[in-house]
Coordinates of C-alpha atoms and ligand atoms in Angstrom, one line a residue:
X160 CA -146.5 -41.4 -91.4
X161 CA -142.8 -40.5 -91.8
X162 CA -142.4 -38.2 -94.7
X163 CA -139.6 -40.3 -96.3
X164 CA -141.4 -43.6 -96.0
X165 CA -140.6 -44.4 -99.6
X166 CA -136.9 -44.5 -98.9
X167 CA -137.3 -47.7 -97.0
X168 CA -140.1 -49.1 -99.1
X169 CA -140.2 -51.9 -101.8
X170 CA -142.5 -51.0 -104.7
X171 CA -144.2 -53.6 -107.0
X172 CA -145.2 -52.7 -110.5
X173 CA -148.5 -54.1 -111.9
X174 CA -149.3 -54.2 -115.5
X175 CA -153.0 -54.5 -115.0
X176 CA -153.8 -56.0 -118.3
X177 CA -151.7 -59.0 -117.5
X178 CA -151.9 -59.4 -113.8
X179 CA -155.2 -61.2 -112.9
X180 CA -158.5 -61.5 -114.7
X181 CA -161.5 -61.7 -112.3
X182 CA -164.4 -61.6 -114.7
X183 CA -163.5 -64.1 -117.4
X184 CA -162.9 -61.7 -120.4
X185 CA -159.2 -62.6 -120.8
X186 CA -158.0 -59.2 -119.6
X187 CA -156.6 -58.4 -116.1
X188 CA -158.7 -56.0 -114.0
X189 CA -158.8 -54.2 -110.7
X190 CA -160.8 -56.8 -108.9
X191 CA -158.2 -59.3 -110.0
X192 CA -155.5 -57.1 -108.3
X193 CA -157.6 -57.1 -105.1
X194 CA -157.7 -60.9 -105.2
X195 CA -153.9 -61.0 -105.3
X196 CA -153.0 -58.4 -102.7
X197 CA -152.1 -61.0 -100.1
X198 CA -149.4 -62.4 -102.5
X199 CA -147.9 -58.9 -102.5
X200 CA -148.2 -58.5 -98.7
X201 CA -146.5 -61.8 -98.2
X202 CA -143.6 -60.8 -100.5
X203 CA -143.2 -57.7 -98.4
X204 CA -144.1 -54.9 -100.7
X205 CA -145.2 -51.4 -99.4
X206 CA -146.6 -49.9 -102.5
X207 CA -147.9 -50.8 -105.9
X208 CA -147.2 -48.8 -109.0
X209 CA -150.2 -49.4 -111.3
X210 CA -149.6 -48.9 -115.0
X211 CA -152.4 -46.8 -116.4
X212 CA -156.0 -48.0 -115.7
X213 CA -157.7 -44.9 -117.1
X214 CA -160.1 -44.7 -120.0
X215 CA -158.1 -45.3 -123.1
X216 CA -158.5 -46.6 -126.7
X217 CA -155.5 -48.7 -125.9
X218 CA -153.4 -47.8 -128.9
X219 CA -150.4 -47.9 -126.5
X220 CA -152.1 -50.0 -123.9
X221 CA -153.3 -47.2 -121.6
X222 CA -150.4 -44.8 -122.1
X223 CA -152.9 -43.0 -124.4
X224 CA -155.4 -41.6 -121.9
X225 CA -158.8 -40.4 -123.2
X226 CA -160.2 -39.5 -119.7
X227 CA -158.0 -39.1 -116.6
X228 CA -160.9 -39.4 -114.3
X229 CA -162.5 -42.5 -115.6
X230 CA -161.5 -46.1 -115.3
X231 CA -161.2 -48.1 -118.5
X232 CA -164.3 -50.4 -118.3
X233 CA -162.1 -53.4 -119.2
X234 CA -160.5 -52.9 -115.8
X235 CA -163.6 -52.1 -113.8
X236 CA -165.2 -49.0 -112.4
X237 CA -164.2 -46.1 -110.2
X238 CA -165.9 -47.9 -107.3
X239 CA -163.5 -50.9 -107.9
X240 CA -160.6 -48.4 -107.9
X241 CA -161.7 -47.0 -104.6
X242 CA -162.0 -50.5 -103.2
X243 CA -158.5 -51.3 -104.4
X244 CA -157.1 -48.3 -102.6
X245 CA -159.0 -49.3 -99.5
X246 CA -158.2 -53.0 -99.6
X247 CA -154.5 -52.2 -100.2
X248 CA -154.6 -49.7 -97.3
X249 CA -155.9 -52.4 -95.0
X250 CA -152.7 -54.3 -95.8
X251 CA -150.5 -51.1 -95.5
X252 CA -149.9 -51.1 -99.2
X253 CA -150.1 -47.8 -101.0
X254 CA -151.3 -47.3 -104.6
X255 CA -149.1 -45.3 -107.0
X256 CA -150.9 -44.1 -110.1
X257 CA -149.2 -43.7 -113.5
X258 CA -149.4 -40.1 -114.5
X259 CA -149.2 -39.6 -118.3
X260 CA -149.1 -35.9 -118.8
X261 CA -146.7 -35.4 -121.7
X262 CA -149.5 -36.4 -124.0
X263 CA -153.1 -37.6 -124.1
X264 CA -155.0 -39.9 -126.4
X265 CA -156.2 -38.3 -129.7
X266 CA -159.6 -39.5 -128.4
X267 CA -159.4 -37.2 -125.4
X268 CA -162.1 -34.5 -125.3
X269 CA -159.5 -31.8 -125.3
X270 CA -158.0 -33.0 -128.6
X271 CA -161.3 -33.7 -130.2
X272 CA -162.2 -30.0 -129.4
X273 CA -158.8 -28.9 -130.5
X274 CA -159.4 -30.4 -133.9
X275 CA -162.6 -28.4 -134.5
X276 CA -161.0 -25.0 -135.1
X277 CA -158.0 -22.8 -134.3
X278 CA -160.2 -20.6 -132.2
X279 CA -161.4 -23.4 -130.0
X280 CA -160.2 -22.9 -126.4
X281 CA -158.7 -26.4 -126.3
X282 CA -156.7 -25.9 -129.5
X283 CA -153.8 -24.4 -127.7
X284 CA -153.8 -27.3 -125.2
X285 CA -151.7 -29.1 -127.9
X286 CA -148.7 -28.1 -130.0
X287 CA -149.4 -26.9 -133.5
X288 CA -147.3 -25.6 -136.4
X289 CA -147.9 -24.6 -140.0
X290 CA -145.6 -25.1 -142.8
X291 CA -145.3 -23.9 -146.4
X292 CA -145.3 -26.1 -149.5
X293 CA -146.4 -29.3 -147.7
X294 CA -143.0 -29.6 -145.9
X295 CA -143.0 -30.9 -142.4
X296 CA -142.5 -28.2 -139.8
X297 CA -139.1 -29.7 -138.9
X298 CA -137.2 -32.9 -138.6
X299 CA -138.4 -34.0 -135.2
X300 CA -139.0 -37.8 -135.1
X301 CA -141.3 -40.1 -133.2
X302 CA -139.2 -43.3 -133.4
X303 CA -138.7 -43.8 -137.1
X304 CA -141.5 -41.5 -138.5
X305 CA -142.0 -37.8 -138.3
X306 CA -143.3 -36.4 -135.0
X307 CA -145.7 -34.1 -137.0
X308 CA -149.2 -35.1 -138.2
X309 CA -151.0 -33.0 -140.7
X310 CA -154.7 -32.1 -140.1
X311 CA -156.1 -31.0 -143.5
X312 CA -159.2 -29.2 -142.0
X313 CA -156.9 -26.9 -140.0
X314 CA -154.0 -26.9 -142.5
X315 CA -151.7 -27.4 -139.4
X316 CA -149.5 -30.1 -138.0
X317 CA -149.6 -31.3 -134.4
X318 CA -146.7 -32.7 -132.5
X319 CA -146.7 -36.3 -131.2
X320 CA -143.4 -37.7 -129.8
X321 CA -145.0 -41.1 -129.6
X322 CA -147.7 -42.5 -131.9
X323 CA -149.9 -40.1 -133.8
X324 CA -152.7 -41.2 -131.5
X325 CA -150.7 -39.6 -128.6
X326 CA -150.7 -35.8 -129.3
X327 CA -148.3 -33.9 -127.0
X328 CA -149.7 -31.4 -124.5
X329 CA -148.6 -27.8 -124.6
X330 CA -147.2 -27.1 -121.2
X331 CA -147.0 -23.4 -122.1
X332 CA -150.7 -23.1 -122.0
X333 CA -151.8 -22.0 -118.4
X334 CA -155.3 -23.4 -118.7
X335 CA -154.1 -26.8 -119.7
X336 CA -151.6 -26.8 -116.8
X337 CA -154.4 -25.9 -114.3
X338 CA -156.6 -28.7 -115.7
X339 CA -153.8 -31.2 -115.2
X340 CA -153.2 -29.9 -111.6
X341 CA -156.8 -30.3 -110.8
X342 CA -156.9 -33.8 -112.1
X343 CA -153.8 -34.7 -110.0
X344 CA -155.5 -33.3 -106.9
X345 CA -158.5 -35.4 -107.6
X346 CA -156.4 -38.5 -107.4
X347 CA -154.4 -37.3 -104.3
X348 CA -157.7 -36.7 -102.5
X349 CA -158.6 -40.3 -103.0
X350 CA -155.7 -41.1 -100.7
X351 CA -153.3 -42.7 -103.2
X352 CA -149.6 -43.0 -102.3
X353 CA -148.1 -41.2 -105.2
X354 CA -147.3 -41.1 -108.9
X355 CA -145.0 -42.4 -111.5
X356 CA -144.6 -39.7 -114.0
X357 CA -144.4 -41.0 -117.6
X358 CA -141.7 -39.5 -119.9
X359 CA -141.7 -36.5 -117.6
X360 CA -138.4 -35.3 -119.1
X361 CA -140.3 -34.3 -122.3
X362 CA -142.6 -31.7 -120.9
X363 CA -140.2 -28.8 -121.1
X364 CA -139.7 -29.3 -124.8
X365 CA -138.9 -26.6 -127.4
X366 CA -140.0 -28.2 -130.6
X367 CA -138.7 -25.3 -132.8
X368 CA -135.2 -25.8 -131.4
X369 CA -135.5 -29.5 -131.8
X370 CA -135.2 -29.9 -128.0
X371 CA -137.4 -32.7 -126.6
X372 CA -135.7 -34.0 -123.4
X373 CA -134.5 -31.8 -120.6
X374 CA -135.8 -28.6 -122.1
X375 CA -135.1 -25.2 -120.4
X376 CA -138.5 -25.1 -118.7
X377 CA -138.5 -28.7 -117.5
X378 CA -137.4 -28.1 -113.9
X379 CA -139.4 -24.9 -113.3
X380 CA -142.5 -26.8 -114.6
X381 CA -141.9 -29.8 -112.3
X382 CA -141.2 -27.5 -109.3
X383 CA -144.5 -25.7 -110.0
X384 CA -146.3 -29.0 -110.3
X385 CA -144.9 -30.1 -107.0
X386 CA -146.0 -26.9 -105.3
X387 CA -149.4 -26.9 -106.8
X388 CA -150.2 -30.6 -106.2
X389 CA -148.3 -33.5 -104.7
X390 CA -145.8 -31.3 -102.7
X391 CA -148.7 -30.8 -100.3
X392 CA -149.3 -34.5 -99.6
X393 CA -147.1 -37.2 -98.1
X394 CA -146.6 -39.2 -101.3
X395 CA -143.9 -40.6 -103.4
X396 CA -143.1 -39.4 -107.0
X397 CA -140.9 -41.1 -109.5
X398 CA -140.2 -39.7 -112.8
X399 CA -139.4 -41.7 -115.9
X400 CA -136.3 -39.9 -117.3
X401 CA -134.4 -41.7 -120.1
X402 CA -132.0 -38.9 -120.5
X403 CA -131.0 -38.4 -116.9
X404 CA -127.3 -38.3 -115.9
X405 CA -126.5 -38.1 -112.1
X406 CA -126.3 -34.4 -112.4
X407 CA -129.7 -34.2 -114.0
X408 CA -131.1 -36.7 -111.5
X409 CA -130.0 -34.5 -108.7
X410 CA -132.0 -31.6 -110.2
X411 CA -135.1 -33.7 -110.0
X412 CA -134.6 -35.5 -106.7
X413 CA -132.6 -33.2 -104.4
X414 CA -135.3 -32.6 -101.7
X415 CA -134.3 -28.9 -101.4
X416 CA -135.5 -28.3 -105.0
X417 CA -139.0 -29.7 -104.2
X418 CA -139.5 -31.5 -107.5
X419 CA -139.7 -35.3 -107.3
X420 CA -138.7 -38.0 -104.8
X421 CA -136.6 -39.9 -107.4
X422 CA -136.2 -40.8 -111.0
X423 CA -135.9 -43.9 -113.1
X424 CA -132.6 -43.5 -115.0
X425 CA -131.7 -45.9 -117.7
X426 CA -128.0 -45.7 -118.0
X427 CA -127.5 -49.4 -116.9
X428 CA -130.4 -50.5 -119.2
X429 CA -128.8 -48.9 -122.2
X430 CA -125.5 -50.7 -121.8
X431 CA -126.3 -53.5 -124.2
X432 CA -127.2 -51.1 -127.0
X433 CA -124.9 -49.8 -129.6
X434 CA -124.0 -46.1 -129.1
X435 CA -126.2 -43.7 -131.1
X436 CA -128.4 -46.5 -132.3
X437 CA -131.9 -47.7 -131.3
X438 CA -132.5 -50.2 -128.5
X439 CA -132.9 -53.0 -131.1
X440 CA -129.2 -52.7 -132.1
X441 CA -127.5 -54.9 -129.5
X442 CA -124.1 -55.3 -128.2
X443 CA -122.8 -57.7 -125.5
X444 CA -123.0 -56.6 -121.9
X445 CA -119.8 -55.9 -120.2
X446 CA -120.3 -56.6 -116.4
X447 CA -117.5 -54.2 -115.5
X448 CA -119.2 -51.3 -117.3
X449 CA -122.4 -52.2 -115.4
X450 CA -120.5 -52.1 -112.1
X451 CA -119.1 -48.7 -113.0
X452 CA -122.5 -47.3 -113.9
X453 CA -124.1 -48.6 -110.7
X454 CA -121.2 -47.4 -108.6
X455 CA -121.3 -44.0 -110.2
X456 CA -124.9 -43.5 -109.4
X457 CA -124.5 -44.8 -105.8
X458 CA -121.8 -42.3 -105.1
X459 CA -123.1 -39.3 -106.9
X460 CA -126.6 -39.2 -105.6
X461 CA -125.5 -39.7 -102.0
X462 CA -127.1 -37.0 -99.8
X463 CA -128.2 -35.0 -102.9
X464 CA -130.8 -37.2 -104.5
X465 CA -132.3 -40.6 -104.4
X466 CA -132.0 -43.7 -106.7
X467 CA -134.7 -46.0 -108.0
X468 CA -133.4 -49.5 -108.3
X469 CA -134.8 -51.8 -111.0
X470 CA -134.0 -54.5 -113.5
X471 CA -137.4 -54.7 -115.2
X472 CA -140.5 -52.9 -116.2
X473 CA -143.3 -53.2 -118.7
X474 CA -141.1 -51.7 -121.5
X475 CA -138.1 -54.0 -120.9
X476 CA -137.4 -57.6 -121.7
X477 CA -137.2 -60.0 -118.7
X478 CA -133.9 -59.5 -117.0
X479 CA -133.1 -63.2 -116.6
X480 CA -133.4 -63.7 -120.3
X481 CA -131.3 -60.7 -120.9
X482 CA -128.4 -60.5 -118.5
X483 CA -129.0 -63.7 -116.6
X484 CA -129.6 -67.2 -118.1
X485 CA -133.1 -68.5 -118.7
X486 CA -132.1 -72.1 -119.1
X487 CA -133.6 -74.6 -116.7
X488 CA -130.2 -75.0 -115.0
X489 CA -129.4 -71.4 -114.3
X490 CA -132.7 -69.5 -114.4
X491 CA -133.2 -69.2 -110.6
X492 CA -129.5 -69.0 -109.8
X493 CA -128.9 -66.1 -112.2
X494 CA -132.1 -64.4 -111.1
X495 CA -130.9 -64.6 -107.5
X496 CA -127.5 -63.3 -108.4
X497 CA -129.1 -60.3 -110.1
X498 CA -131.3 -59.6 -107.2
X499 CA -128.5 -59.9 -104.6
X500 CA -126.3 -57.5 -106.6
X501 CA -129.0 -54.9 -106.8
X502 CA -130.6 -55.1 -103.3
X503 CA -127.7 -53.8 -101.2
X504 CA -127.6 -50.6 -103.3
X505 CA -129.0 -47.5 -101.8
X506 CA -132.4 -46.4 -103.2
X507 CA -135.9 -47.7 -103.6
X508 CA -136.3 -51.1 -105.3
X509 CA -139.0 -51.7 -107.8
X510 CA -140.1 -55.3 -108.6
X511 CA -141.9 -55.8 -111.9
X512 CA -144.8 -58.5 -111.8
X513 CA -143.4 -61.9 -112.3
X514 CA -139.8 -60.9 -111.6
X515 CA -140.1 -62.4 -108.1
X516 CA -140.7 -65.9 -109.7
X517 CA -138.2 -65.4 -112.5
X518 CA -140.5 -65.1 -115.5
X519 CA -138.7 -65.1 -118.8
X520 CA -139.0 -63.7 -122.4
X521 CA -141.5 -65.2 -124.8
X522 CA -140.2 -66.1 -128.2
X523 CA -142.4 -65.4 -131.3
X524 CA -141.9 -66.6 -134.9
X525 CA -144.2 -64.2 -136.7
X526 CA -145.2 -60.6 -136.3
X527 CA -148.9 -61.6 -136.0
X528 CA -148.1 -62.7 -132.5
X529 CA -147.1 -59.3 -131.4
X530 CA -149.4 -56.8 -129.7
X531 CA -147.0 -54.0 -128.9
X532 CA -147.2 -50.9 -131.1
X533 CA -143.5 -50.1 -130.8
X534 CA -142.4 -53.5 -132.0
X535 CA -144.9 -53.5 -134.8
X536 CA -143.9 -50.1 -136.1
X537 CA -140.2 -51.1 -136.0
X538 CA -141.0 -54.3 -137.8
X539 CA -142.6 -52.7 -140.9
X540 CA -140.1 -49.8 -140.8
X541 CA -137.1 -52.2 -140.9
X542 CA -138.7 -54.4 -143.5
X543 CA -138.9 -51.3 -145.7
X544 CA -135.3 -50.5 -145.0
X545 CA -134.3 -54.0 -146.2
X546 CA -133.6 -55.8 -142.9
X547 CA -134.5 -59.5 -143.1
X548 CA -137.6 -60.8 -141.3
X549 CA -135.4 -63.2 -139.2
X550 CA -133.2 -60.3 -138.0
X551 CA -136.1 -58.2 -137.0
X552 CA -137.8 -61.0 -135.2
X553 CA -134.7 -61.7 -133.3
X554 CA -134.6 -58.0 -132.2
X555 CA -138.2 -58.3 -131.0
X556 CA -137.5 -61.6 -129.2
X557 CA -134.6 -59.9 -127.4
X558 CA -135.9 -56.5 -126.6
X559 CA -139.6 -56.3 -127.5
X560 CA -142.0 -54.9 -124.9
X561 CA -144.4 -57.8 -125.1
X562 CA -141.7 -60.0 -123.4
X563 CA -142.7 -58.4 -120.1
X564 CA -146.4 -58.2 -120.9
X565 CA -147.4 -61.9 -121.1
X566 CA -149.8 -62.8 -118.3
X567 CA -148.6 -63.4 -114.8
X568 CA -148.1 -67.0 -114.0
X569 CA -150.0 -67.9 -110.8
X570 CA -150.4 -71.6 -110.8
X571 CA -150.6 -74.9 -112.7
X572 CA -154.2 -74.5 -113.9
X573 CA -155.2 -73.6 -117.4
X574 CA -153.7 -70.2 -118.5
X575 CA -151.6 -70.2 -115.4
X576 CA -154.6 -69.1 -113.3
X577 CA -154.6 -65.7 -115.0
X578 CA -157.9 -66.2 -116.7
X579 CA -160.6 -68.7 -117.5
X580 CA -161.1 -67.2 -121.0
X581 CA -158.7 -66.7 -123.9
X582 CA -156.0 -64.3 -122.6
X583 CA -155.5 -61.1 -124.5
X584 CA -151.8 -62.1 -125.0
X585 CA -150.9 -65.8 -124.7
X586 CA -149.6 -67.3 -121.5
X587 CA -146.0 -68.4 -121.7
X588 CA -146.0 -72.3 -122.0
X589 CA -143.3 -72.4 -119.3
X590 CA -145.9 -71.6 -116.7
X591 CA -145.9 -75.3 -115.7
X592 CA -142.4 -74.7 -114.2
X593 CA -142.6 -71.0 -113.5
X594 CA -145.5 -70.0 -111.4
X595 CA -146.3 -68.5 -108.0
X596 CA -147.8 -71.8 -106.6
X597 CA -144.7 -73.8 -107.4
X598 CA -142.4 -71.0 -106.2
X599 CA -144.1 -70.8 -102.8
X600 CA -143.9 -74.5 -102.4
X601 CA -140.2 -74.5 -102.8
X602 CA -138.3 -73.2 -99.8
X603 CA -135.3 -72.0 -101.7
X604 CA -137.0 -70.5 -104.7
X605 CA -136.3 -67.1 -106.2
X606 CA -139.4 -65.8 -104.6
X607 CA -138.0 -66.4 -101.2
X608 CA -134.8 -64.7 -102.2
X609 CA -136.8 -61.6 -103.1
X610 CA -138.8 -61.8 -99.9
X611 CA -135.6 -62.2 -97.8
X612 CA -133.8 -59.4 -99.6
X613 CA -136.7 -57.0 -99.0
X614 CA -136.6 -57.8 -95.4
X615 CA -132.9 -57.5 -95.2
X616 CA -133.0 -54.1 -96.7
X617 CA -135.5 -53.0 -94.0
X618 CA -133.3 -54.4 -91.2
X619 CA -130.1 -52.9 -92.5
X620 CA -131.3 -49.6 -93.8
X621 CA -128.4 -47.6 -92.3
X622 CA -125.7 -49.7 -93.7
X623 CA -127.3 -50.1 -97.1
X624 CA -127.6 -46.3 -97.3
X625 CA -124.2 -45.8 -95.8
X626 CA -120.9 -45.4 -97.6
X627 CA -120.2 -47.3 -100.8
X628 CA -117.0 -48.6 -102.3
X629 CA -116.2 -50.9 -105.1
X630 CA -114.1 -53.9 -104.0
X631 CA -111.5 -55.0 -106.5
X632 CA -111.7 -58.7 -107.2
X633 CA -109.1 -59.1 -109.9
X634 CA -111.6 -60.7 -112.2
X635 CA -113.9 -58.7 -114.6
X636 CA -116.8 -61.1 -114.2
X637 CA -116.8 -61.0 -110.4
X638 CA -118.4 -57.8 -109.1
X639 CA -118.1 -56.8 -105.5
X640 CA -118.8 -53.8 -103.3
X641 CA -118.9 -52.9 -99.7
X642 CA -121.4 -50.7 -97.8
X643 CA -120.6 -49.5 -94.3
X644 CA -121.7 -47.3 -91.6
X645 CA -119.3 -46.9 -88.8
X646 CA -118.1 -50.4 -87.9
X647 CA -120.9 -52.2 -89.6
X648 CA -120.2 -53.5 -93.1
X649 CA -122.0 -55.5 -95.7
X650 CA -119.9 -57.1 -98.5
X651 CA -121.6 -58.2 -101.7
X652 CA -119.8 -60.5 -104.1
X653 CA -121.4 -61.9 -107.3
X654 CA -120.2 -64.0 -110.2
X655 CA -121.9 -62.4 -113.3
X656 CA -121.0 -65.4 -115.5
X657 CA -121.9 -69.0 -116.1
X658 CA -118.3 -70.1 -115.6
X659 CA -116.4 -71.0 -112.5
X660 CA -114.4 -67.9 -111.5
X661 CA -111.3 -67.2 -109.4
X662 CA -111.1 -64.0 -107.5
X663 CA -109.3 -62.4 -104.7
X664 CA -110.8 -59.9 -102.3
X665 CA -108.0 -59.1 -99.9
X666 CA -110.6 -59.3 -97.1
X667 CA -110.9 -62.3 -94.9
X668 CA -114.5 -63.4 -94.7
X669 CA -113.9 -66.0 -92.0
X670 CA -115.6 -64.0 -89.3
X671 CA -118.4 -62.7 -91.3
X672 CA -122.1 -63.6 -90.9
X673 CA -123.8 -64.8 -94.1
X674 CA -126.9 -62.6 -94.9
X675 CA -127.8 -64.3 -98.2
X676 CA -126.2 -66.8 -100.5
X677 CA -127.7 -68.4 -103.7
X678 CA -125.9 -71.7 -103.3
X679 CA -126.9 -74.2 -100.7
X680 CA -123.3 -74.5 -99.4
X681 CA -121.1 -72.6 -97.1
X682 CA -119.5 -69.5 -98.5
X683 CA -116.3 -70.6 -99.9
X684 CA -113.3 -68.6 -98.7
X685 CA -111.1 -70.2 -101.2
X686 CA -111.7 -67.4 -103.7
X687 CA -113.6 -69.4 -106.2
X688 CA -117.2 -68.8 -107.3
X689 CA -119.5 -71.3 -109.1
X690 CA -121.7 -70.2 -112.0
X691 CA -123.7 -67.1 -111.0
X692 CA -122.8 -67.6 -107.4
X693 CA -123.6 -64.6 -105.3
X694 CA -123.6 -63.7 -101.6
X695 CA -123.8 -60.9 -99.1
X696 CA -122.1 -61.0 -95.7
X697 CA -122.1 -58.8 -92.7
X698 CA -119.0 -57.9 -90.7
X699 CA -119.2 -56.1 -87.4
X700 CA -116.4 -54.5 -85.6
X701 CA -113.0 -54.0 -87.0
X702 CA -112.2 -57.5 -88.1
X703 CA -111.8 -56.8 -91.8
Ligands
NOJ922 C1 -143.2 -44.7 -121.3 C2 -144.1 -45.9 -121.0 O1 -143.5 -46.6 -120.0 C3 -144.3 -46.6 -122.3 O2 -145.0 -47.8 -122.1 C4 -145.2 -45.7 -123.2 O3 -145.3 -46.3 -124.4 C5 -144.5 -44.3 -123.4 N1 -144.0 -43.8 -122.1 C6 -145.5 -43.3 -123.9 O4 -146.4 -43.0 -122.9

């Protein structure tokens, strides 16, 4: 298989807990995923990124791993996992595992041993500091609390950049590194298609200098990881890197450096957050800024790196509720607009489960409805700081991670076909309107826009990965760009607003061929766009 297969692939993210329950316990599982592989094949996906399915006490829903080589019994067995890889392979779909190697669960054998004594060989697998007079070792924070946890029996603190049940691994310990490499090879040998590397920008940290992201040893460590493990296999690797700028992304993804295939960068995602504040502190999105950010990444990574393209994941609110419009009238139109805007960009697209049918945020009215540890911690922290309950709940409703974690909506049956039992997190009541069955029955549903876009990308690879230029529209709510390779051009125009918009392109679209359009009408050359109207056209030859 071509070494760069992932450049022309569409990847679908599954949050296993919420995808499909097959054994009636209210929790999604591996056999459930197998049952739904044909849905993914029909959509056109080439690979699945599976959020963690390893053994875990689930403090952070699997991002706290207690054994990397065991499957969480809630999800099935290792035999089920092998069968998933095999069944996916029969459909030419690869399985990408989530690799959480910045930290383990505090229940991991290594950490349990580490707690026993300072002389235990596993003690140094983690990051420990002492401190006089019961002061904390320093001011490093994990969200709103100290990142140091005191262990009285050792009179030492350990570092955890997430919850205290997720102690950080010490990447300076050679034995720990080797153990992680060995584990990675175990998975590669199973024939998986690659890894998504969780918060990988943290592994080069220098806690004493208060450096967490992008530490001095980060890139040498990733290069070494590549050389010792996945660099020897034909797989894709994508790093989660909240702190990446285009310059940093090139360090990770320039193929000559032999680190990762690509990274998830979050500059566009951070655009509706107040500078220097946490994600909960919102500000309105400016579509022009969004366009500038995307355009910058398109230009700067060209030939020197690779983009991951995404609107959603299991940590983010549903994009339609965020930057689209989840009202009945505009939900699908705005979802199609967002997809059309993104899918002519160069890079590898990731679709998060339910995005293809336009699932929306879920509104809660009390903290008891929340499962997510991050939202819960923020709730109690801000209550202490004097915020009102209403204000905090509004933040959770807008940005909370549970928004993306409510069960997948498959059909009109009880619990949307996700489970026959009580689901671990409630099913959104809007499943009667928004579900796969209904989407498939409707020829012009959002699902078919995604399917078509995936196919269009495959058929127009050279143009989509060709040159990129912003097209001026004279209207800040109308975003446009052109892609071209020699005489072949694709022009994308989207109205990012709910209002009718005038624009001018200074390009005549009369002789163009429509590739995709979210309105059931002819593309209007009168320079007017309806609410959320979006299209892409192809122009061949010199008739621009
Ligand atoms: C990023 C993951 O996407 C998130 O869900 C998790 O809580 C943290 N990393 C910690 O592993």
